[in-house]
Amino acid sequence: MYKPPTPPPYIAYKGEGTSLGGADGVGLEVNKDTGMPVVDDSKPTTKLQIRFHNGERQVVAFNLTHTVGDLHMYIMMAAPVDGSYQLLTGFPPKPVGDPELSIEEAGLKGAAITQKIL
Protein backbone atom coordinates (compact mmCIF):
# COMPACT_ATOMS: atom_id res chain seq x y z
CA MET A 1 0.00 0.00 0.00
CA TYR A 2 1.26 3.49 -0.99
CA LYS A 3 2.01 5.93 1.81
CA PRO A 4 2.77 9.55 0.71
CA PRO A 5 5.92 11.11 2.14
CA THR A 6 5.59 13.47 5.08
CA PRO A 7 5.53 17.10 3.92
CA PRO A 8 8.43 19.28 5.07
CA PRO A 9 7.75 21.66 7.97
CA TYR A 10 6.38 25.08 6.97
CA ILE A 11 8.94 27.89 7.03
CA ALA A 12 7.61 31.45 6.75
CA TYR A 13 9.22 33.71 4.15
CA LYS A 14 11.57 36.15 5.88
CA GLY A 15 12.81 38.15 2.89
CA GLU A 16 11.51 41.40 1.50
CA GLY A 17 9.85 42.17 -1.81
CA THR A 18 10.27 44.93 -4.34
CA SER A 19 7.40 46.25 -6.42
CA LEU A 20 8.32 46.48 -10.09
CA GLY A 21 5.81 49.29 -10.63
CA GLY A 22 6.59 51.04 -7.38
CA ALA A 23 5.12 54.48 -6.78
CA ASP A 24 6.92 57.41 -5.20
CA GLY A 25 3.72 59.32 -4.39
CA VAL A 26 1.40 58.69 -1.47
CA GLY A 27 -2.36 58.82 -1.73
CA LEU A 28 -4.12 60.89 0.91
CA GLU A 29 -7.69 60.56 2.21
CA VAL A 30 -10.40 60.46 -0.46
CA ASN A 31 -13.50 62.65 -0.08
CA LYS A 32 -15.54 62.00 -3.24
CA ASP A 33 -18.04 64.81 -2.60
CA THR A 34 -15.42 67.57 -2.40
CA GLY A 35 -14.96 69.85 -5.39
CA MET A 36 -17.80 68.48 -7.53
CA PRO A 37 -17.96 70.33 -10.87
CA VAL A 38 -20.84 72.73 -11.49
CA VAL A 39 -22.95 71.26 -14.29
CA ASP A 40 -25.14 73.39 -16.57
CA ASP A 41 -28.14 71.18 -17.36
CA SER A 42 -29.01 73.28 -20.42
CA LYS A 43 -25.80 72.05 -22.11
CA PRO A 44 -24.93 68.47 -23.13
CA THR A 45 -23.59 66.38 -20.24
CA THR A 46 -21.84 63.07 -19.75
CA LYS A 47 -21.04 60.89 -16.77
CA LEU A 48 -17.51 59.74 -16.10
CA GLN A 49 -16.70 56.86 -13.80
CA ILE A 50 -13.62 57.75 -11.81
CA ARG A 51 -11.56 55.18 -9.95
CA PHE A 52 -9.43 56.87 -7.33
CA HIS A 53 -5.96 55.81 -6.16
CA ASN A 54 -7.43 53.81 -3.25
CA GLY A 55 -9.83 51.82 -5.45
CA GLU A 56 -12.98 53.77 -4.56
CA ARG A 57 -15.22 54.71 -7.46
CA GLN A 58 -17.46 57.67 -8.17
CA VAL A 59 -19.67 58.53 -11.13
CA VAL A 60 -19.46 62.29 -11.77
CA ALA A 61 -21.45 64.40 -14.22
CA PHE A 62 -19.57 66.86 -16.45
CA ASN A 63 -20.64 69.12 -19.29
CA LEU A 64 -19.00 68.15 -22.56
CA THR A 65 -17.51 71.67 -22.55
CA HIS A 66 -15.65 71.06 -19.27
CA THR A 67 -11.93 70.59 -19.89
CA VAL A 68 -9.56 67.79 -18.95
CA GLY A 69 -8.08 70.42 -16.60
CA ASP A 70 -11.47 70.62 -14.82
CA LEU A 71 -11.36 66.83 -14.42
CA HIS A 72 -7.86 67.08 -12.90
CA MET A 73 -9.07 69.85 -10.58
CA TYR A 74 -11.92 67.68 -9.27
CA ILE A 75 -9.61 64.70 -8.75
CA MET A 76 -6.97 66.81 -6.98
CA MET A 77 -9.62 68.06 -4.55
CA ALA A 78 -11.44 64.73 -4.05
CA ALA A 79 -8.39 62.43 -3.93
CA PRO A 80 -5.23 64.42 -3.23
CA VAL A 81 -1.85 62.80 -3.72
CA ASP A 82 1.46 63.72 -2.09
CA GLY A 83 3.53 63.38 -5.24
CA SER A 84 2.36 63.04 -8.81
CA TYR A 85 -0.38 61.03 -10.47
CA GLN A 86 -1.60 60.21 -13.94
CA LEU A 87 -5.11 59.78 -15.31
CA LEU A 88 -5.60 56.75 -17.54
CA THR A 89 -8.52 55.65 -19.71
CA GLY A 90 -9.34 52.87 -22.16
CA PHE A 91 -7.85 49.47 -22.73
CA PRO A 92 -4.98 49.18 -22.89
CA PRO A 93 -4.82 52.15 -20.51
CA LYS A 94 -3.62 55.36 -22.15
CA PRO A 95 -2.87 58.69 -20.47
CA VAL A 96 -5.62 61.30 -20.64
CA GLY A 97 -4.58 64.08 -23.01
CA ASP A 98 -4.02 67.82 -23.00
CA PRO A 99 -5.66 69.69 -20.07
CA GLU A 100 -6.86 72.37 -22.52
CA LEU A 101 -9.06 69.91 -24.46
CA SER A 102 -12.75 69.62 -23.67
CA ILE A 103 -14.14 66.32 -22.39
CA GLU A 104 -15.69 65.80 -25.84
CA GLU A 105 -12.50 66.72 -27.78
CA ALA A 106 -10.46 64.36 -25.61
CA GLY A 107 -12.85 61.49 -26.41
CA LEU A 108 -13.83 60.99 -22.78
CA LYS A 109 -17.62 61.01 -23.19
CA GLY A 110 -18.91 58.21 -20.92
CA ALA A 111 -15.35 57.06 -20.13
CA ALA A 112 -13.92 55.25 -17.14
CA ILE A 113 -10.96 57.17 -15.71
CA THR A 114 -8.33 55.70 -13.37
CA GLN A 115 -6.09 57.78 -11.09
CA LYS A 116 -2.65 56.13 -10.88
CA ILE A 117 -0.03 57.33 -8.43
CA LEU A 118 3.42 57.67 -9.99
mmCIF file of C-alpha atoms in Angstrom:
data_model
loop_
_atom_site.group_PDB
_atom_site.id
_atom_site.type_symbol
_atom_site.label_atom_id
_atom_site.label_comp_id
_atom_site.label_asym_id
_atom_site.label_seq_id
_atom_site.Cartn_x
_atom_site.Cartn_y
_atom_site.Cartn_z
ATOM 1 C CA MET A 1 0.000 0.000 0.000
ATOM 2 C CA TYR A 2 1.263 3.494 -0.988
ATOM 3 C CA LYS A 3 2.011 5.928 1.812
ATOM 4 C CA PRO A 4 2.770 9.549 0.711
ATOM 5 C CA PRO A 5 5.919 11.114 2.145
ATOM 6 C CA THR A 6 5.592 13.471 5.085
ATOM 7 C CA PRO A 7 5.528 17.105 3.915
ATOM 8 C CA PRO A 8 8.428 19.276 5.072
ATOM 9 C CA PRO A 9 7.751 21.663 7.971
ATOM 10 C CA TYR A 10 6.376 25.078 6.969
ATOM 11 C CA ILE A 11 8.938 27.891 7.035
ATOM 12 C CA ALA A 12 7.611 31.448 6.748
ATOM 13 C CA TYR A 13 9.222 33.707 4.149
ATOM 14 C CA LYS A 14 11.571 36.151 5.880
ATOM 15 C CA GLY A 15 12.809 38.153 2.895
ATOM 16 C CA GLU A 16 11.514 41.404 1.499
ATOM 17 C CA GLY A 17 9.850 42.170 -1.806
ATOM 18 C CA THR A 18 10.270 44.929 -4.342
ATOM 19 C CA SER A 19 7.404 46.245 -6.424
ATOM 20 C CA LEU A 20 8.316 46.477 -10.089
ATOM 21 C CA GLY A 21 5.815 49.291 -10.630
ATOM 22 C CA GLY A 22 6.586 51.040 -7.375
ATOM 23 C CA ALA A 23 5.116 54.483 -6.776
ATOM 24 C CA ASP A 24 6.920 57.413 -5.200
ATOM 25 C CA GLY A 25 3.716 59.321 -4.394
ATOM 26 C CA VAL A 26 1.403 58.688 -1.474
ATOM 27 C CA GLY A 27 -2.363 58.818 -1.727
ATOM 28 C CA LEU A 28 -4.124 60.891 0.906
ATOM 29 C CA GLU A 29 -7.687 60.562 2.215
ATOM 30 C CA VAL A 30 -10.403 60.460 -0.461
ATOM 31 C CA ASN A 31 -13.500 62.653 -0.082
ATOM 32 C CA LYS A 32 -15.539 62.001 -3.236
ATOM 33 C CA ASP A 33 -18.044 64.808 -2.601
ATOM 34 C CA THR A 34 -15.423 67.572 -2.397
ATOM 35 C CA GLY A 35 -14.964 69.850 -5.395
ATOM 36 C CA MET A 36 -17.805 68.476 -7.533
ATOM 37 C CA PRO A 37 -17.963 70.332 -10.867
ATOM 38 C CA VAL A 38 -20.838 72.732 -11.490
ATOM 39 C CA VAL A 39 -22.950 71.263 -14.293
ATOM 40 C CA ASP A 40 -25.136 73.395 -16.565
ATOM 41 C CA ASP A 41 -28.139 71.175 -17.355
ATOM 42 C CA SER A 42 -29.008 73.277 -20.417
ATOM 43 C CA LYS A 43 -25.798 72.052 -22.112
ATOM 44 C CA PRO A 44 -24.925 68.466 -23.126
ATOM 45 C CA THR A 45 -23.594 66.379 -20.240
ATOM 46 C CA THR A 46 -21.836 63.068 -19.746
ATOM 47 C CA LYS A 47 -21.037 60.892 -16.774
ATOM 48 C CA LEU A 48 -17.506 59.745 -16.098
ATOM 49 C CA GLN A 49 -16.702 56.856 -13.803
ATOM 50 C CA ILE A 50 -13.622 57.754 -11.813
ATOM 51 C CA ARG A 51 -11.559 55.176 -9.953
ATOM 52 C CA PHE A 52 -9.432 56.874 -7.327
ATOM 53 C CA HIS A 53 -5.964 55.811 -6.157
ATOM 54 C CA ASN A 54 -7.429 53.811 -3.249
ATOM 55 C CA GLY A 55 -9.834 51.815 -5.452
ATOM 56 C CA GLU A 56 -12.980 53.774 -4.556
ATOM 57 C CA ARG A 57 -15.216 54.707 -7.465
ATOM 58 C CA GLN A 58 -17.456 57.674 -8.171
ATOM 59 C CA VAL A 59 -19.668 58.533 -11.126
ATOM 60 C CA VAL A 60 -19.458 62.288 -11.771
ATOM 61 C CA ALA A 61 -21.450 64.402 -14.219
ATOM 62 C CA PHE A 62 -19.571 66.864 -16.446
ATOM 63 C CA ASN A 63 -20.636 69.124 -19.288
ATOM 64 C CA LEU A 64 -18.996 68.153 -22.559
ATOM 65 C CA THR A 65 -17.512 71.667 -22.553
ATOM 66 C CA HIS A 66 -15.646 71.064 -19.270
ATOM 67 C CA THR A 67 -11.935 70.586 -19.890
ATOM 68 C CA VAL A 68 -9.558 67.792 -18.945
ATOM 69 C CA GLY A 69 -8.079 70.421 -16.596
ATOM 70 C CA ASP A 70 -11.468 70.618 -14.822
ATOM 71 C CA LEU A 71 -11.361 66.831 -14.418
ATOM 72 C CA HIS A 72 -7.862 67.077 -12.899
ATOM 73 C CA MET A 73 -9.069 69.854 -10.581
ATOM 74 C CA TYR A 74 -11.917 67.685 -9.270
ATOM 75 C CA ILE A 75 -9.609 64.696 -8.753
ATOM 76 C CA MET A 76 -6.970 66.806 -6.981
ATOM 77 C CA MET A 77 -9.621 68.059 -4.554
ATOM 78 C CA ALA A 78 -11.440 64.734 -4.051
ATOM 79 C CA ALA A 79 -8.391 62.430 -3.928
ATOM 80 C CA PRO A 80 -5.228 64.417 -3.228
ATOM 81 C CA VAL A 81 -1.845 62.801 -3.719
ATOM 82 C CA ASP A 82 1.460 63.716 -2.089
ATOM 83 C CA GLY A 83 3.529 63.381 -5.241
ATOM 84 C CA SER A 84 2.364 63.038 -8.810
ATOM 85 C CA TYR A 85 -0.377 61.029 -10.466
ATOM 86 C CA GLN A 86 -1.599 60.213 -13.941
ATOM 87 C CA LEU A 87 -5.112 59.779 -15.315
ATOM 88 C CA LEU A 88 -5.600 56.749 -17.544
ATOM 89 C CA THR A 89 -8.517 55.652 -19.711
ATOM 90 C CA GLY A 90 -9.341 52.874 -22.159
ATOM 91 C CA PHE A 91 -7.852 49.468 -22.731
ATOM 92 C CA PRO A 92 -4.980 49.182 -22.893
ATOM 93 C CA PRO A 93 -4.822 52.154 -20.513
ATOM 94 C CA LYS A 94 -3.615 55.360 -22.150
ATOM 95 C CA PRO A 95 -2.874 58.688 -20.467
ATOM 96 C CA VAL A 96 -5.624 61.299 -20.644
ATOM 97 C CA GLY A 97 -4.576 64.080 -23.009
ATOM 98 C CA ASP A 98 -4.017 67.819 -23.002
ATOM 99 C CA PRO A 99 -5.659 69.695 -20.071
ATOM 100 C CA GLU A 100 -6.863 72.370 -22.522
ATOM 101 C CA LEU A 101 -9.061 69.910 -24.461
ATOM 102 C CA SER A 102 -12.750 69.624 -23.674
ATOM 103 C CA ILE A 103 -14.143 66.324 -22.394
ATOM 104 C CA GLU A 104 -15.689 65.802 -25.841
ATOM 105 C CA GLU A 105 -12.501 66.718 -27.779
ATOM 106 C CA ALA A 106 -10.456 64.355 -25.608
ATOM 107 C CA GLY A 107 -12.853 61.487 -26.415
ATOM 108 C CA LEU A 108 -13.834 60.990 -22.780
ATOM 109 C CA LYS A 109 -17.622 61.006 -23.187
ATOM 110 C CA GLY A 110 -18.909 58.212 -20.917
ATOM 111 C CA ALA A 111 -15.352 57.059 -20.133
ATOM 112 C CA ALA A 112 -13.917 55.248 -17.136
ATOM 113 C CA ILE A 113 -10.957 57.168 -15.707
ATOM 114 C CA THR A 114 -8.327 55.700 -13.366
ATOM 115 C CA GLN A 115 -6.086 57.778 -11.087
ATOM 116 C CA LYS A 116 -2.648 56.134 -10.885
ATOM 117 C CA ILE A 117 -0.031 57.334 -8.431
ATOM 118 C CA LEU A 118 3.421 57.665 -9.990
#
